[in-house]
């Protein structure tokens, strides 16, 4: 009897500890570390890469949170900055609006930097971008709240917050690229230009493939109609 | 059982009789806040008794005279002049036969004027006659414009002094040989107004009660004779001629007046074909003063960039980028001139409609969801010149509470805007029936109705507001007069008739805003997609909330902070002493 009680108590404490541990993990890895990177980008991303401090779970969580905030933004931003018709909001499209560019940039950057002696792995590039979303998430949360309390002449404040968030994200990505690929400044800029080129090629190929599939579908459908009209 | 069947049959018939009720309301369209065309009823429609052509009985007067179709082949302009409270006179000019047709307010034909008499006594002070006339030989292309002195010589075998000598003879005693006429050549515009009469020195004449004497005049744009003929409104004799200006700023240009208006002082504003500098302004005496309201063109950065690398041949081959000419004009009660012009270079369509103040600046209010520019969606590329490009306005008319309608000759539609630039409704459209509008050359407000002249089918159409347009007009009128409550009531009726009419919600919201019901106003502005008014309402609402809750929230906050600080201080004092005591003890 006493044993079971002891086990139960042990379980309770372990659950409590787990919860405590979880929150500590979230705070340490999800807020303190990205904030540290934001303030010391070169050193931070060095720790990020060398000490393998980046966590995939945190990276995925950042993307997930940003998707949710993006949806909340189109839904709950104040009317003054957001005149979109609520009936025409397409949630999957909003998610794709976040996820697709990130994946596209990751793949393109990896393929571009493999030409330019980049030391980064695809996984690292992806996680680096996800960690860089950290300021954007906070800016968006803050701007959703702000947008509901401003009038038209105060839209500048909203734009400032959004602009600051985007700028910091780009700033982190830029230094992340330098750190992860162990590049100099000029080389990094070159690699970014190459990445943009690679992105364009990928998009072009995708559109081409889409068009091709449409044509094949049209061909098959025509044959089906021909047969069905003739024999059925 | 058969009884039930009977009842069933009767019920069925009743039901069908309801369903089969004729629904002939014309469906039109309007543009939503984000520029999508949405279904809407037309604003103005033509009733069967509002179609007038040469075959209608109204166009034969008591004397048996009628409008002959051979003489009504190219009608160019229509003007409505309110002669008294209930009686209007409608003038139509035909540019092929050069006849001025006169109708009464319900388009009963009264008479037509072929030629305009010139009386020597009106020109006794002139040293030379600048007027021109069309040759009598008016067989098509062989007709030409000639000097009046030449006319005197050829037709009457008279010299200028002989002409002046005729002035001595009393008018009643003159023979037909001693009467002189000019015929217009390409009569493209007509206008009638009163102006203060002036004596030979240009001083306004006053009557015994010290009121200015007004003269009632008809102005005719005589395009190929390069002049404006001003005739008396009663007996159509020529009072004055506005000839082609000979000043330096009009050198090397040809004066070809096509449309004109005058203001209340008698100043004449003329659109001349091929003159790109703007509208020509003449003094009442017929002296050219200045241009006003130029349609400036601007080259974009890329245009300038590419032009640097072009050879002269390439630039010559390129479509010439010149300022566009005006196509029509009208003047409102406040002496502002409304004009229409073509889009500049097929793309710059934002300033096609203008409202010019006396200085010549464009002061049109553009507070609507979009700039007033007719159709928002149009074909942008393609070879067919008739289909490509934005709306091509041929006429504009303003009513007495700021509502203006423009006629688009490309689509045959009428676009009506209110004084703030909101698109109220779209009406008309091309088609094969008499009631369709194919080539509107001139439109004119007659009260709430619009009289339109269609050059393609040679008809005059009376557009009458539909049920919803009547209510919209009322709402706009009340709003123009500043009666927001009545306006809001009318907008509510509009919403009841057409819930998709977005601007109506803004109208209701404005009244609510005035009544300080900010939250309701905000929701209406949000439905009506008006950010500006939403912002205004929200600002007031926010101020109200702050005024209401600032004191309690701030007080509670302050009390909490103060008590926290006090508690901390108390603790500090209390435990510090203990600590100090303990410290002392440790030592």
PDB file of N, CA, C and O in Angstrom, chain B residues 7-17:
ATOM      1  N   UNK B   7     -60.309  22.140 -55.640  1.00  0.00           N
ATOM      2  CA  UNK B   7     -59.577  23.105 -54.808  1.00  0.00           C
ATOM      3  C   UNK B   7     -58.107  23.140 -55.199  1.00  0.00           C
ATOM      4  O   UNK B   7     -57.494  24.203 -55.348  1.00  0.00           O
ATOM      5  N   UNK B   8     -57.574  21.934 -55.444  1.00  0.00           N
ATOM      6  CA  UNK B   8     -56.168  21.840 -55.827  1.00  0.00           C
ATOM      7  C   UNK B   8     -55.902  22.596 -57.129  1.00  0.00           C
ATOM      8  O   UNK B   8     -54.930  23.343 -57.249  1.00  0.00           O
ATOM      9  N   UNK B   9     -56.806  22.406 -58.103  1.00  0.00           N
ATOM     10  CA  UNK B   9     -56.632  23.067 -59.401  1.00  0.00           C
ATOM     11  C   UNK B   9     -56.685  24.585 -59.229  1.00  0.00           C
ATOM     12  O   UNK B   9     -55.827  25.312 -59.758  1.00  0.00           O
ATOM     13  N   UNK B  10     -57.648  25.045 -58.462  1.00  0.00           N
ATOM     14  CA  UNK B  10     -57.782  26.493 -58.237  1.00  0.00           C
ATOM     15  C   UNK B  10     -56.517  27.045 -57.578  1.00  0.00           C
ATOM     16  O   UNK B  10     -55.956  28.069 -57.979  1.00  0.00           O
ATOM     17  N   UNK B  11     -56.026  26.286 -56.582  1.00  0.00           N
ATOM     18  CA  UNK B  11     -54.814  26.722 -55.884  1.00  0.00           C
ATOM     19  C   UNK B  11     -53.632  26.810 -56.834  1.00  0.00           C
ATOM     20  O   UNK B  11     -52.852  27.768 -56.825  1.00  0.00           O
ATOM     21  N   UNK B  12     -53.547  25.794 -57.692  1.00  0.00           N
ATOM     22  CA  UNK B  12     -52.467  25.755 -58.670  1.00  0.00           C
ATOM     23  C   UNK B  12     -52.488  26.974 -59.568  1.00  0.00           C
ATOM     24  O   UNK B  12     -51.468  27.615 -59.807  1.00  0.00           O
ATOM     25  N   UNK B  13     -53.706  27.267 -60.061  1.00  0.00           N
ATOM     26  CA  UNK B  13     -53.837  28.420 -60.962  1.00  0.00           C
ATOM     27  C   UNK B  13     -53.421  29.695 -60.248  1.00  0.00           C
ATOM     28  O   UNK B  13     -52.670  30.511 -60.777  1.00  0.00           O
ATOM     29  N   UNK B  14     -53.886  29.822 -59.013  1.00  0.00           N
ATOM     30  CA  UNK B  14     -53.527  31.001 -58.219  1.00  0.00           C
ATOM     31  C   UNK B  14     -52.014  31.117 -58.082  1.00  0.00           C
ATOM     32  O   UNK B  14     -51.425  32.174 -58.283  1.00  0.00           O
ATOM     33  N   UNK B  15     -51.395  29.970 -57.771  1.00  0.00           N
ATOM     34  CA  UNK B  15     -49.952  29.942 -57.570  1.00  0.00           C
ATOM     35  C   UNK B  15     -49.215  30.374 -58.828  1.00  0.00           C
ATOM     36  O   UNK B  15     -48.321  31.224 -58.807  1.00  0.00           O
ATOM     37  N   UNK B  16     -49.643  29.817 -59.974  1.00  0.00           N
ATOM     38  CA  UNK B  16     -48.956  30.128 -61.223  1.00  0.00           C
ATOM     39  C   UNK B  16     -49.165  31.583 -61.617  1.00  0.00           C
ATOM     40  O   UNK B  16     -48.280  32.225 -62.158  1.00  0.00           O
ATOM     41  N   UNK B  17     -50.368  32.080 -61.328  1.00  0.00           N
ATOM     42  CA  UNK B  17     -50.627  33.478 -61.688  1.00  0.00           C
ATOM     43  C   UNK B  17     -49.688  34.415 -60.938  1.00  0.00           C
ATOM     44  O   UNK B  17     -49.341  35.486 -61.415  1.00  0.00           O
TER      45      UNK B  17
END
